[in-house]
mmCIF file of N, CA and C in Angstrom:
data_model
loop_
_atom_site.group_PDB
_atom_site.id
_atom_site.type_symbol
_atom_site.label_atom_id
_atom_site.label_comp_id
_atom_site.label_asym_id
_atom_site.label_seq_id
_atom_site.Cartn_x
_atom_site.Cartn_y
_atom_site.Cartn_z
ATOM 1 N N MET P 1 0.844 -1.160 0.000
ATOM 2 C CA MET P 1 0.000 0.000 0.000
ATOM 3 C C MET P 1 0.891 1.224 0.000
ATOM 4 N N SER P 2 0.495 2.166 -0.752
ATOM 5 C CA SER P 2 1.327 3.355 -0.867
ATOM 6 C C SER P 2 0.586 4.604 -0.441
ATOM 7 N N ARG P 3 -0.500 4.470 0.245
ATOM 8 C CA ARG P 3 -1.337 5.609 0.592
ATOM 9 C C ARG P 3 -0.520 6.671 1.304
ATOM 10 N N ARG P 4 -0.427 7.825 0.694
ATOM 11 C CA ARG P 4 0.268 8.965 1.290
ATOM 12 C C ARG P 4 -0.767 10.034 1.551
ATOM 13 N N ARG P 5 -0.819 10.483 2.767
ATOM 14 C CA ARG P 5 -1.841 11.433 3.175
ATOM 15 C C ARG P 5 -1.141 12.691 3.685
ATOM 16 N N PRO P 6 -1.870 13.794 3.795
ATOM 17 C CA PRO P 6 -1.270 15.004 4.363
ATOM 18 C C PRO P 6 -0.785 14.733 5.786
ATOM 19 N N ALA P 7 0.190 15.481 6.216
ATOM 20 C CA ALA P 7 0.733 15.304 7.561
ATOM 21 C C ALA P 7 -0.368 15.522 8.593
ATOM 22 N N PRO P 8 -0.425 14.674 9.621
ATOM 23 C CA PRO P 8 -1.456 14.832 10.639
ATOM 24 C C PRO P 8 -1.236 16.121 11.439
ATOM 25 N N ARG P 9 -2.327 16.663 11.912
ATOM 26 C CA ARG P 9 -2.256 17.896 12.695
ATOM 27 C C ARG P 9 -1.777 17.622 14.119
ATOM 28 N N ALA P 10 -2.151 16.485 14.680
ATOM 29 C CA ALA P 10 -1.730 16.129 16.035
ATOM 30 C C ALA P 10 -1.495 14.627 16.075
ATOM 31 N N ALA P 11 -0.481 14.242 16.791
ATOM 32 C CA ALA P 11 -0.170 12.819 16.888
ATOM 33 C C ALA P 11 -1.210 12.114 17.749
ATOM 34 N N ALA P 12 -1.574 10.920 17.348
ATOM 35 C CA ALA P 12 -2.494 10.091 18.121
ATOM 36 C C ALA P 12 -1.804 8.769 18.370
ATOM 37 N N PRO P 13 -2.128 8.129 19.486
ATOM 38 C CA PRO P 13 -1.481 6.844 19.735
ATOM 39 C C PRO P 13 -1.870 5.827 18.666
ATOM 40 N N ALA P 14 -0.907 4.968 18.325
ATOM 41 C CA ALA P 14 -1.172 3.909 17.350
ATOM 42 C C ALA P 14 -2.199 2.940 17.921
ATOM 43 N N PRO P 15 -3.034 2.378 17.051
ATOM 44 C CA PRO P 15 -3.972 1.376 17.530
ATOM 45 C C PRO P 15 -3.203 0.229 18.186
ATOM 46 N N ARG P 16 -3.710 -0.260 19.273
ATOM 47 C CA ARG P 16 -3.018 -1.328 20.004
ATOM 48 C C ARG P 16 -3.496 -2.681 19.520
ATOM 49 N N LEU P 17 -2.542 -3.468 19.040
ATOM 50 C CA LEU P 17 -2.833 -4.840 18.637
ATOM 51 C C LEU P 17 -2.175 -5.767 19.650
ATOM 52 N N LEU P 18 -2.974 -6.545 20.335
ATOM 53 C CA LEU P 18 -2.454 -7.531 21.272
ATOM 54 C C LEU P 18 -2.128 -8.803 20.508
ATOM 55 N N PRO P 19 -1.215 -9.622 21.003
ATOM 56 C CA PRO P 19 -0.924 -10.891 20.328
ATOM 57 C C PRO P 19 -2.174 -11.735 20.108
ATOM 58 N N SER P 20 -3.157 -11.616 20.993
ATOM 59 C CA SER P 20 -4.385 -12.407 20.869
ATOM 60 C C SER P 20 -5.457 -11.746 20.000
ATOM 61 N N SER P 21 -5.218 -10.501 19.564
ATOM 62 C CA SER P 21 -6.188 -9.807 18.708
ATOM 63 C C SER P 21 -6.308 -10.526 17.368
ATOM 64 N N PRO P 22 -7.491 -10.475 16.733
ATOM 65 C CA PRO P 22 -7.579 -11.010 15.364
ATOM 66 C C PRO P 22 -6.607 -10.244 14.470
ATOM 67 N N CYS P 23 -5.951 -10.952 13.565
ATOM 68 C CA CYS P 23 -4.991 -10.273 12.694
ATOM 69 C C CYS P 23 -5.734 -9.398 11.690
ATOM 70 N N PRO P 24 -5.321 -8.141 11.540
ATOM 71 C CA PRO P 24 -5.982 -7.246 10.590
ATOM 72 C C PRO P 24 -5.934 -7.735 9.151
ATOM 73 N N CYS P 25 -4.967 -8.597 8.801
ATOM 74 C CA CYS P 25 -4.783 -9.015 7.411
ATOM 75 C C CYS P 25 -5.917 -9.886 6.885
ATOM 76 N N GLY P 26 -6.764 -10.385 7.781
ATOM 77 C CA GLY P 26 -7.910 -11.176 7.345
ATOM 78 C C GLY P 26 -7.708 -12.678 7.392
ATOM 79 N N LEU P 27 -6.495 -13.145 7.628
ATOM 80 C CA LEU P 27 -6.285 -14.586 7.762
ATOM 81 C C LEU P 27 -6.803 -15.028 9.130
ATOM 82 N N PRO P 28 -7.241 -16.276 9.238
ATOM 83 C CA PRO P 28 -7.860 -16.736 10.488
ATOM 84 C C PRO P 28 -6.826 -17.104 11.562
ATOM 85 N N ALA P 29 -6.086 -16.126 12.018
ATOM 86 C CA ALA P 29 -5.087 -16.347 13.059
ATOM 87 C C ALA P 29 -4.996 -15.107 13.924
ATOM 88 N N ALA P 30 -4.481 -15.299 15.118
ATOM 89 C CA ALA P 30 -4.251 -14.168 16.011
ATOM 90 C C ALA P 30 -3.070 -13.361 15.493
ATOM 91 N N TYR P 31 -3.094 -12.068 15.759
ATOM 92 C CA TYR P 31 -2.043 -11.174 15.297
ATOM 93 C C TYR P 31 -0.653 -11.669 15.704
ATOM 94 N N GLY P 32 -0.478 -12.115 16.918
ATOM 95 C CA GLY P 32 0.826 -12.543 17.408
ATOM 96 C C GLY P 32 1.415 -13.710 16.642
ATOM 97 N N GLU P 33 0.564 -14.583 16.127
ATOM 98 C CA GLU P 33 1.024 -15.754 15.376
ATOM 99 C C GLU P 33 0.973 -15.534 13.867
ATOM 100 N N CYS P 34 0.415 -14.433 13.437
ATOM 101 C CA CYS P 34 0.276 -14.144 12.005
ATOM 102 C C CYS P 34 1.255 -13.018 11.646
ATOM 103 N N CYS P 35 0.768 -11.858 11.372
ATOM 104 C CA CYS P 35 1.623 -10.739 10.943
ATOM 105 C C CYS P 35 2.533 -10.222 12.055
ATOM 106 N N GLY P 36 2.152 -10.408 13.295
ATOM 107 C CA GLY P 36 2.987 -9.959 14.401
ATOM 108 C C GLY P 36 4.381 -10.572 14.362
ATOM 109 N N ARG P 37 4.493 -11.833 13.955
ATOM 110 C CA ARG P 37 5.809 -12.487 13.856
ATOM 111 C C ARG P 37 6.685 -11.783 12.827
ATOM 112 N N LEU P 38 6.074 -11.369 11.711
ATOM 113 C CA LEU P 38 6.826 -10.655 10.682
ATOM 114 C C LEU P 38 7.219 -9.270 11.169
ATOM 115 N N HIS P 39 6.299 -8.575 11.818
ATOM 116 C CA HIS P 39 6.578 -7.234 12.325
ATOM 117 C C HIS P 39 7.717 -7.252 13.340
ATOM 118 N N ARG P 40 7.782 -8.302 14.167
ATOM 119 C CA ARG P 40 8.840 -8.420 15.175
ATOM 120 C C ARG P 40 10.142 -8.951 14.602
ATOM 121 N N GLY P 41 10.166 -9.344 13.319
ATOM 122 C CA GLY P 41 11.374 -9.875 12.700
ATOM 123 C C GLY P 41 11.631 -11.335 13.009
ATOM 124 N N GLN P 42 10.640 -12.051 13.530
ATOM 125 C CA GLN P 42 10.798 -13.467 13.861
ATOM 126 C C GLN P 42 10.555 -14.376 12.665
ATOM 127 N N ALA P 43 10.010 -13.827 11.606
ATOM 128 C CA ALA P 43 9.733 -14.581 10.380
ATOM 129 C C ALA P 43 9.754 -13.592 9.228
ATOM 130 N N ALA P 44 9.881 -14.141 8.017
ATOM 131 C CA ALA P 44 9.852 -13.316 6.804
ATOM 132 C C ALA P 44 8.712 -13.800 5.915
ATOM 133 N N ALA P 45 8.151 -12.899 5.155
ATOM 134 C CA ALA P 45 7.076 -13.264 4.220
ATOM 135 C C ALA P 45 7.646 -14.169 3.135
ATOM 136 N N THR P 46 6.986 -15.291 2.897
ATOM 137 C CA THR P 46 7.450 -16.250 1.894
ATOM 138 C C THR P 46 6.833 -16.019 0.531
ATOM 139 N N THR P 47 5.814 -15.153 0.468
ATOM 140 C CA THR P 47 5.175 -14.825 -0.808
ATOM 141 C C THR P 47 4.873 -13.329 -0.834
ATOM 142 N N ALA P 48 4.641 -12.829 -2.035
ATOM 143 C CA ALA P 48 4.265 -11.421 -2.181
ATOM 144 C C ALA P 48 2.938 -11.144 -1.472
ATOM 145 N N GLU P 49 1.990 -12.075 -1.564
ATOM 146 C CA GLU P 49 0.700 -11.869 -0.900
ATOM 147 C C GLU P 49 0.864 -11.773 0.611
ATOM 148 N N LEU P 50 1.683 -12.636 1.195
ATOM 149 C CA LEU P 50 1.895 -12.561 2.648
ATOM 150 C C LEU P 50 2.571 -11.257 3.032
ATOM 151 N N LEU P 51 3.490 -10.768 2.205
ATOM 152 C CA LEU P 51 4.098 -9.477 2.501
ATOM 153 C C LEU P 51 3.048 -8.373 2.428
ATOM 154 N N MET P 52 2.200 -8.402 1.398
ATOM 155 C CA MET P 52 1.161 -7.377 1.274
ATOM 156 C C MET P 52 0.236 -7.420 2.492
ATOM 157 N N ARG P 53 -0.179 -8.618 2.902
ATOM 158 C CA ARG P 53 -1.047 -8.739 4.085
ATOM 159 C C ARG P 53 -0.354 -8.169 5.326
ATOM 160 N N SER P 54 0.929 -8.478 5.489
ATOM 161 C CA SER P 54 1.648 -7.986 6.669
ATOM 162 C C SER P 54 1.812 -6.470 6.613
ATOM 163 N N ARG P 55 1.948 -5.919 5.422
ATOM 164 C CA ARG P 55 2.048 -4.460 5.292
ATOM 165 C C ARG P 55 0.704 -3.804 5.608
ATOM 166 N N PHE P 56 -0.403 -4.422 5.193
ATOM 167 C CA PHE P 56 -1.715 -3.894 5.570
ATOM 168 C C PHE P 56 -1.823 -3.856 7.099
ATOM 169 N N SER P 57 -1.433 -4.964 7.740
ATOM 170 C CA SER P 57 -1.483 -5.009 9.207
ATOM 171 C C SER P 57 -0.572 -3.952 9.818
ATOM 172 N N ALA P 58 0.572 -3.693 9.191
ATOM 173 C CA ALA P 58 1.480 -2.660 9.698
ATOM 174 C C ALA P 58 0.859 -1.273 9.560
ATOM 175 N N PHE P 59 0.120 -1.036 8.479
ATOM 176 C CA PHE P 59 -0.602 0.230 8.371
ATOM 177 C C PHE P 59 -1.648 0.314 9.479
ATOM 178 N N ALA P 60 -2.365 -0.785 9.732
ATOM 179 C CA ALA P 60 -3.387 -0.795 10.784
ATOM 180 C C ALA P 60 -2.766 -0.536 12.151
ATOM 181 N N ALA P 61 -1.562 -1.064 12.384
ATOM 182 C CA ALA P 61 -0.882 -0.897 13.669
ATOM 183 C C ALA P 61 -0.005 0.350 13.709
ATOM 184 N N GLN P 62 0.104 1.056 12.592
ATOM 185 C CA GLN P 62 0.975 2.222 12.454
ATOM 186 C C GLN P 62 2.419 1.864 12.802
ATOM 187 N N ASP P 63 2.890 0.756 12.214
ATOM 188 C CA ASP P 63 4.250 0.260 12.415
ATOM 189 C C ASP P 63 5.142 0.783 11.287
ATOM 190 N N GLU P 64 5.606 2.016 11.452
ATOM 191 C CA GLU P 64 6.404 2.664 10.414
ATOM 192 C C GLU P 64 7.702 1.904 10.126
ATOM 193 N N ALA P 65 8.357 1.388 11.155
ATOM 194 C CA ALA P 65 9.639 0.700 10.963
ATOM 195 C C ALA P 65 9.477 -0.499 10.033
ATOM 196 N N TYR P 66 8.426 -1.285 10.229
ATOM 197 C CA TYR P 66 8.212 -2.455 9.362
ATOM 198 C C TYR P 66 7.903 -2.019 7.939
ATOM 199 N N LEU P 67 7.072 -1.012 7.782
ATOM 200 C CA LEU P 67 6.720 -0.545 6.448
ATOM 201 C C LEU P 67 7.961 -0.077 5.690
ATOM 202 N N LEU P 68 8.811 0.689 6.328
ATOM 203 C CA LEU P 68 10.022 1.170 5.672
ATOM 204 C C LEU P 68 10.992 0.023 5.388
ATOM 205 N N ARG P 69 11.089 -0.927 6.305
ATOM 206 C CA ARG P 69 11.989 -2.072 6.130
ATOM 207 C C ARG P 69 11.573 -2.950 4.955
ATOM 208 N N THR P 70 10.283 -2.980 4.643
ATOM 209 C CA THR P 70 9.763 -3.850 3.577
ATOM 210 C C THR P 70 9.445 -3.079 2.302
ATOM 211 N N TRP P 71 9.993 -1.894 2.160
ATOM 212 C CA TRP P 71 9.792 -1.038 0.987
ATOM 213 C C TRP P 71 11.086 -1.043 0.182
ATOM 214 N N HIS P 72 11.004 -1.196 -1.114
ATOM 215 C CA HIS P 72 12.203 -1.211 -1.966
ATOM 216 C C HIS P 72 12.932 0.117 -1.821
ATOM 217 N N PRO P 73 14.268 0.092 -1.689
ATOM 218 C CA PRO P 73 15.000 1.349 -1.474
ATOM 219 C C PRO P 73 14.861 2.356 -2.617
ATOM 220 N N ASP P 74 14.565 1.905 -3.827
ATOM 221 C CA ASP P 74 14.408 2.852 -4.940
ATOM 222 C C ASP P 74 13.120 3.657 -4.863
ATOM 223 N N THR P 75 12.121 3.163 -4.140
ATOM 224 C CA THR P 75 10.827 3.852 -4.071
ATOM 225 C C THR P 75 10.415 4.199 -2.642
ATOM 226 N N ARG P 76 11.222 3.852 -1.663
ATOM 227 C CA ARG P 76 10.896 4.057 -0.243
ATOM 228 C C ARG P 76 10.913 5.545 0.093
ATOM 229 N N PRO P 77 9.868 6.027 0.783
ATOM 230 C CA PRO P 77 9.873 7.422 1.253
ATOM 231 C C PRO P 77 10.770 7.542 2.487
ATOM 232 N N ASP P 78 11.031 8.765 2.886
ATOM 233 C CA ASP P 78 11.824 8.996 4.092
ATOM 234 C C ASP P 78 11.055 8.626 5.355
ATOM 235 N N ALA P 79 9.746 8.768 5.290
ATOM 236 C CA ALA P 79 8.895 8.491 6.454
ATOM 237 C C ALA P 79 7.502 8.109 5.969
ATOM 238 N N VAL P 80 6.754 7.481 6.841
ATOM 239 C CA VAL P 80 5.351 7.158 6.573
ATOM 240 C C VAL P 80 4.530 8.033 7.514
ATOM 241 N N GLU P 81 3.631 8.815 6.942
ATOM 242 C CA GLU P 81 2.804 9.701 7.750
ATOM 243 C C GLU P 81 1.437 9.061 7.929
ATOM 244 N N PHE P 82 1.018 8.930 9.182
ATOM 245 C CA PHE P 82 -0.265 8.323 9.500
ATOM 246 C C PHE P 82 -1.273 9.407 9.865
ATOM 247 N N ASP P 83 -2.467 9.294 9.335
ATOM 248 C CA ASP P 83 -3.551 10.210 9.661
ATOM 249 C C ASP P 83 -4.218 9.684 10.935
ATOM 250 N N PRO P 84 -4.230 10.467 12.016
ATOM 251 C CA PRO P 84 -4.809 9.965 13.265
ATOM 252 C C PRO P 84 -6.306 9.664 13.177
ATOM 253 N N ALA P 85 -7.002 10.210 12.194
ATOM 254 C CA ALA P 85 -8.434 9.946 12.054
ATOM 255 C C ALA P 85 -8.723 8.705 11.216
ATOM 256 N N LEU P 86 -7.697 8.124 10.583
ATOM 257 C CA LEU P 86 -7.893 7.009 9.661
ATOM 258 C C LEU P 86 -7.617 5.686 10.365
ATOM 259 N N ARG P 87 -8.537 4.720 10.209
ATOM 260 C CA ARG P 87 -8.370 3.374 10.762
ATOM 261 C C ARG P 87 -8.622 2.360 9.656
ATOM 262 N N TRP P 88 -7.649 1.473 9.435
ATOM 263 C CA TRP P 88 -7.799 0.400 8.449
ATOM 264 C C TRP P 88 -8.629 -0.700 9.080
ATOM 265 N N THR P 89 -9.703 -1.120 8.390
ATOM 266 C CA THR P 89 -10.679 -2.010 9.017
ATOM 267 C C THR P 89 -10.837 -3.366 8.348
ATOM 268 N N GLY P 90 -10.350 -3.559 7.150
ATOM 269 C CA GLY P 90 -10.505 -4.862 6.500
ATOM 270 C C GLY P 90 -9.762 -4.927 5.188
ATOM 271 N N LEU P 91 -9.484 -6.142 4.758
ATOM 272 C CA LEU P 91 -8.700 -6.362 3.555
ATOM 273 C C LEU P 91 -9.329 -7.450 2.712
ATOM 274 N N GLU P 92 -9.424 -7.204 1.416
ATOM 275 C CA GLU P 92 -9.866 -8.210 0.439
ATOM 276 C C GLU P 92 -8.770 -8.374 -0.599
ATOM 277 N N VAL P 93 -8.206 -9.563 -0.704
ATOM 278 C CA VAL P 93 -7.249 -9.844 -1.773
ATOM 279 C C VAL P 93 -8.066 -10.284 -2.976
ATOM 280 N N LEU P 94 -7.923 -9.569 -4.088
ATOM 281 C CA LEU P 94 -8.707 -9.846 -5.290
ATOM 282 C C LEU P 94 -8.007 -10.825 -6.218
ATOM 283 N N SER P 95 -6.687 -10.676 -6.374
ATOM 284 C CA SER P 95 -5.943 -11.579 -7.254
ATOM 285 C C SER P 95 -4.456 -11.437 -6.987
ATOM 286 N N THR P 96 -3.721 -12.461 -7.391
ATOM 287 C CA THR P 96 -2.265 -12.430 -7.320
ATOM 288 C C THR P 96 -1.710 -12.997 -8.616
ATOM 289 N N THR P 97 -0.543 -12.526 -9.011
ATOM 290 C CA THR P 97 0.185 -13.126 -10.127
ATOM 291 C C THR P 97 1.601 -13.368 -9.639
ATOM 292 N N GLU P 98 2.083 -14.565 -9.903
ATOM 293 C CA GLU P 98 3.405 -14.985 -9.454
ATOM 294 C C GLU P 98 3.563 -14.630 -7.979
ATOM 295 N N GLY P 99 4.752 -14.205 -7.569
ATOM 296 C CA GLY P 99 4.944 -13.819 -6.178
ATOM 297 C C GLY P 99 5.113 -14.972 -5.216
ATOM 298 N N GLY P 100 5.373 -16.174 -5.731
ATOM 299 C CA GLY P 100 5.537 -17.334 -4.870
ATOM 300 C C GLY P 100 6.972 -17.551 -4.451
ATOM 301 N N PRO P 101 7.222 -18.644 -3.735
ATOM 302 C CA PRO P 101 8.568 -18.917 -3.219
ATOM 303 C C PRO P 101 9.652 -19.019 -4.296
ATOM 304 N N PHE P 102 9.293 -19.352 -5.527
ATOM 305 C CA PHE P 102 10.289 -19.526 -6.575
ATOM 306 C C PHE P 102 10.272 -18.404 -7.608
ATOM 307 N N HIS P 103 9.548 -17.314 -7.331
ATOM 308 C CA HIS P 103 9.474 -16.179 -8.242
ATOM 309 C C HIS P 103 10.365 -15.036 -7.752
ATOM 310 N N SER P 104 10.691 -14.135 -8.659
ATOM 311 C CA SER P 104 11.460 -12.948 -8.282
ATOM 312 C C SER P 104 10.605 -11.684 -8.275
ATOM 313 N N ALA P 105 9.356 -11.784 -8.759
ATOM 314 C CA ALA P 105 8.439 -10.646 -8.769
ATOM 315 C C ALA P 105 7.016 -11.179 -8.678
ATOM 316 N N GLY P 106 6.104 -10.302 -8.318
ATOM 317 C CA GLY P 106 4.698 -10.682 -8.240
ATOM 318 C C GLY P 106 3.836 -9.460 -8.027
ATOM 319 N N THR P 107 2.539 -9.641 -8.232
ATOM 320 C CA THR P 107 1.593 -8.553 -8.009
ATOM 321 C C THR P 107 0.443 -9.051 -7.136
ATOM 322 N N VAL P 108 -0.173 -8.118 -6.436
ATOM 323 C CA VAL P 108 -1.341 -8.405 -5.613
ATOM 324 C C VAL P 108 -2.331 -7.266 -5.835
ATOM 325 N N ALA P 109 -3.534 -7.619 -6.251
ATOM 326 C CA ALA P 109 -4.616 -6.634 -6.354
ATOM 327 C C ALA P 109 -5.497 -6.816 -5.118
ATOM 328 N N PHE P 110 -5.882 -5.702 -4.512
ATOM 329 C CA PHE P 110 -6.660 -5.798 -3.272
ATOM 330 C C PHE P 110 -7.521 -4.562 -3.066
ATOM 331 N N ARG P 111 -8.433 -4.699 -2.112
ATOM 332 C CA ARG P 111 -9.215 -3.567 -1.602
ATOM 333 C C ARG P 111 -8.959 -3.482 -0.105
ATOM 334 N N ALA P 112 -8.549 -2.313 0.331
ATOM 335 C CA ALA P 112 -8.313 -2.061 1.750
ATOM 336 C C ALA P 112 -9.412 -1.126 2.246
ATOM 337 N N HIS P 113 -10.148 -1.575 3.236
ATOM 338 C CA HIS P 113 -11.270 -0.804 3.778
ATOM 339 C C HIS P 113 -10.793 0.011 4.972
ATOM 340 N N TYR P 114 -11.346 1.210 5.106
ATOM 341 C CA TYR P 114 -10.953 2.078 6.211
ATOM 342 C C TYR P 114 -12.132 2.946 6.629
ATOM 343 N N THR P 115 -11.991 3.519 7.796
ATOM 344 C CA THR P 115 -12.902 4.568 8.242
ATOM 345 C C THR P 115 -12.041 5.794 8.509
ATOM 346 N N GLU P 116 -12.597 6.934 8.203
ATOM 347 C CA GLU P 116 -11.946 8.206 8.477
ATOM 348 C C GLU P 116 -13.006 9.067 9.132
ATOM 349 N N GLY P 117 -12.868 9.207 10.445
ATOM 350 C CA GLY P 117 -13.948 9.834 11.193
ATOM 351 C C GLY P 117 -15.156 8.912 11.148
ATOM 352 N N ARG P 118 -16.262 9.424 10.637
ATOM 353 C CA ARG P 118 -17.473 8.594 10.517
ATOM 354 C C ARG P 118 -17.693 8.073 9.100
ATOM 355 N N GLU P 119 -16.807 8.450 8.192
ATOM 356 C CA GLU P 119 -16.929 8.033 6.792
ATOM 357 C C GLU P 119 -16.180 6.730 6.542
ATOM 358 N N GLN P 120 -16.791 5.860 5.721
ATOM 359 C CA GLN P 120 -16.136 4.624 5.318
ATOM 360 C C GLN P 120 -15.583 4.801 3.912
ATOM 361 N N GLY P 121 -14.461 4.146 3.640
ATOM 362 C CA GLY P 121 -13.861 4.245 2.329
ATOM 363 C C GLY P 121 -13.137 2.969 1.950
ATOM 364 N N VAL P 122 -12.725 2.937 0.687
ATOM 365 C CA VAL P 122 -12.000 1.780 0.165
ATOM 366 C C VAL P 122 -10.851 2.289 -0.699
ATOM 367 N N LEU P 123 -9.679 1.734 -0.484
ATOM 368 C CA LEU P 123 -8.525 1.982 -1.330
ATOM 369 C C LEU P 123 -8.319 0.729 -2.169
ATOM 370 N N SER P 124 -8.413 0.855 -3.483
ATOM 371 C CA SER P 124 -8.172 -0.266 -4.391
ATOM 372 C C SER P 124 -6.813 -0.076 -5.029
ATOM 373 N N GLU P 125 -6.022 -1.138 -5.045
ATOM 374 C CA GLU P 125 -4.665 -1.003 -5.533
ATOM 375 C C GLU P 125 -4.186 -2.305 -6.153
ATOM 376 N N HIS P 126 -3.289 -2.179 -7.083
ATOM 377 C CA HIS P 126 -2.592 -3.303 -7.705
ATOM 378 C C HIS P 126 -1.121 -3.072 -7.395
ATOM 379 N N SER P 127 -0.590 -3.800 -6.418
ATOM 380 C CA SER P 127 0.764 -3.577 -5.925
ATOM 381 C C SER P 127 1.764 -4.509 -6.578
ATOM 382 N N ARG P 128 2.964 -3.967 -6.810
ATOM 383 C CA ARG P 128 4.055 -4.775 -7.367
ATOM 384 C C ARG P 128 5.083 -5.035 -6.274
ATOM 385 N N PHE P 129 5.537 -6.294 -6.220
ATOM 386 C CA PHE P 129 6.529 -6.730 -5.244
ATOM 387 C C PHE P 129 7.674 -7.399 -5.976
ATOM 388 N N VAL P 130 8.872 -7.252 -5.442
ATOM 389 C CA VAL P 130 10.050 -7.902 -6.009
ATOM 390 C C VAL P 130 10.899 -8.433 -4.850
ATOM 391 N N ARG P 131 11.793 -9.316 -5.211
ATOM 392 C CA ARG P 131 12.773 -9.768 -4.213
ATOM 393 C C ARG P 131 13.955 -8.808 -4.253
ATOM 394 N N TYR P 132 14.381 -8.404 -3.078
ATOM 395 C CA TYR P 132 15.536 -7.534 -2.936
ATOM 396 C C TYR P 132 16.407 -8.142 -1.844
ATOM 397 N N GLU P 133 17.637 -8.476 -2.211
ATOM 398 C CA GLU P 133 18.556 -9.135 -1.287
ATOM 399 C C GLU P 133 17.902 -10.353 -0.643
ATOM 400 N N GLY P 134 17.131 -11.096 -1.451
ATOM 401 C CA GLY P 134 16.520 -12.342 -1.013
ATOM 402 C C GLY P 134 15.162 -12.229 -0.347
ATOM 403 N N ALA P 135 14.728 -11.030 -0.004
ATOM 404 C CA ALA P 135 13.459 -10.846 0.710
ATOM 405 C C ALA P 135 12.437 -10.146 -0.182
ATOM 406 N N TRP P 136 11.162 -10.480 0.024
ATOM 407 C CA TRP P 136 10.095 -9.765 -0.686
ATOM 408 C C TRP P 136 10.013 -8.342 -0.157
ATOM 409 N N VAL P 137 9.886 -7.371 -1.086
ATOM 410 C CA VAL P 137 9.678 -5.970 -0.720
ATOM 411 C C VAL P 137 8.622 -5.366 -1.648
ATOM 412 N N TYR P 138 7.967 -4.346 -1.137
ATOM 413 C CA TYR P 138 6.989 -3.586 -1.917
ATOM 414 C C TYR P 138 7.730 -2.647 -2.845
ATOM 415 N N LEU P 139 7.370 -2.650 -4.135
ATOM 416 C CA LEU P 139 8.017 -1.769 -5.115
ATOM 417 C C LEU P 139 7.167 -0.533 -5.385
ATOM 418 N N ASP P 140 5.955 -0.734 -5.917
ATOM 419 C CA ASP P 140 5.080 0.398 -6.233
ATOM 420 C C ASP P 140 3.686 -0.119 -6.512
ATOM 421 N N ALA P 141 2.812 0.786 -6.885
ATOM 422 C CA ALA P 141 1.410 0.414 -7.086
ATOM 423 C C ALA P 141 0.764 1.222 -8.184
ATOM 424 N N LEU P 142 -0.237 0.611 -8.764
ATOM 425 C CA LEU P 142 -1.133 1.269 -9.710
ATOM 426 C C LEU P 142 -2.511 1.273 -9.083
ATOM 427 N N SER P 143 -3.227 2.377 -9.165
ATOM 428 C CA SER P 143 -4.597 2.420 -8.654
ATOM 429 C C SER P 143 -5.499 1.581 -9.543
ATOM 430 N N LEU P 144 -6.485 0.958 -8.942
ATOM 431 C CA LEU P 144 -7.494 0.207 -9.692
ATOM 432 C C LEU P 144 -8.692 1.109 -9.902
ATOM 433 N N SER P 145 -9.350 0.965 -11.044
ATOM 434 C CA SER P 145 -10.537 1.785 -11.261
ATOM 435 C C SER P 145 -11.753 1.120 -10.699
#
């Protein structure tokens, strides 16, 4: 996900995800055993889709360090700015191409649901992932119509 928003006016605490919380990525596992392991550096994403799911969860948790660590250095911003009024609420993976354990590139099309204040919204994106120094990283994205 590459959502870049205007700088927040006031900092708000990041949403708290407990190890026992449902994982924001939508897989049927607790956060601590799903994306939390990747965020803590205890595991690495084995596919482009798993990296995309873990990045969605990192946006939900406002984990800037993980997002920057999993962003290709050619396209990585200096910082990730989080809007304190925005909450990521759900993820739908629409399709994937390649991006498996034996590929060097892959794509994931998805819809990321959010609320901003009382308004609900959807970000649709087709993200490109590549292997960099052996690990999957986010390269860039095209918006879906």
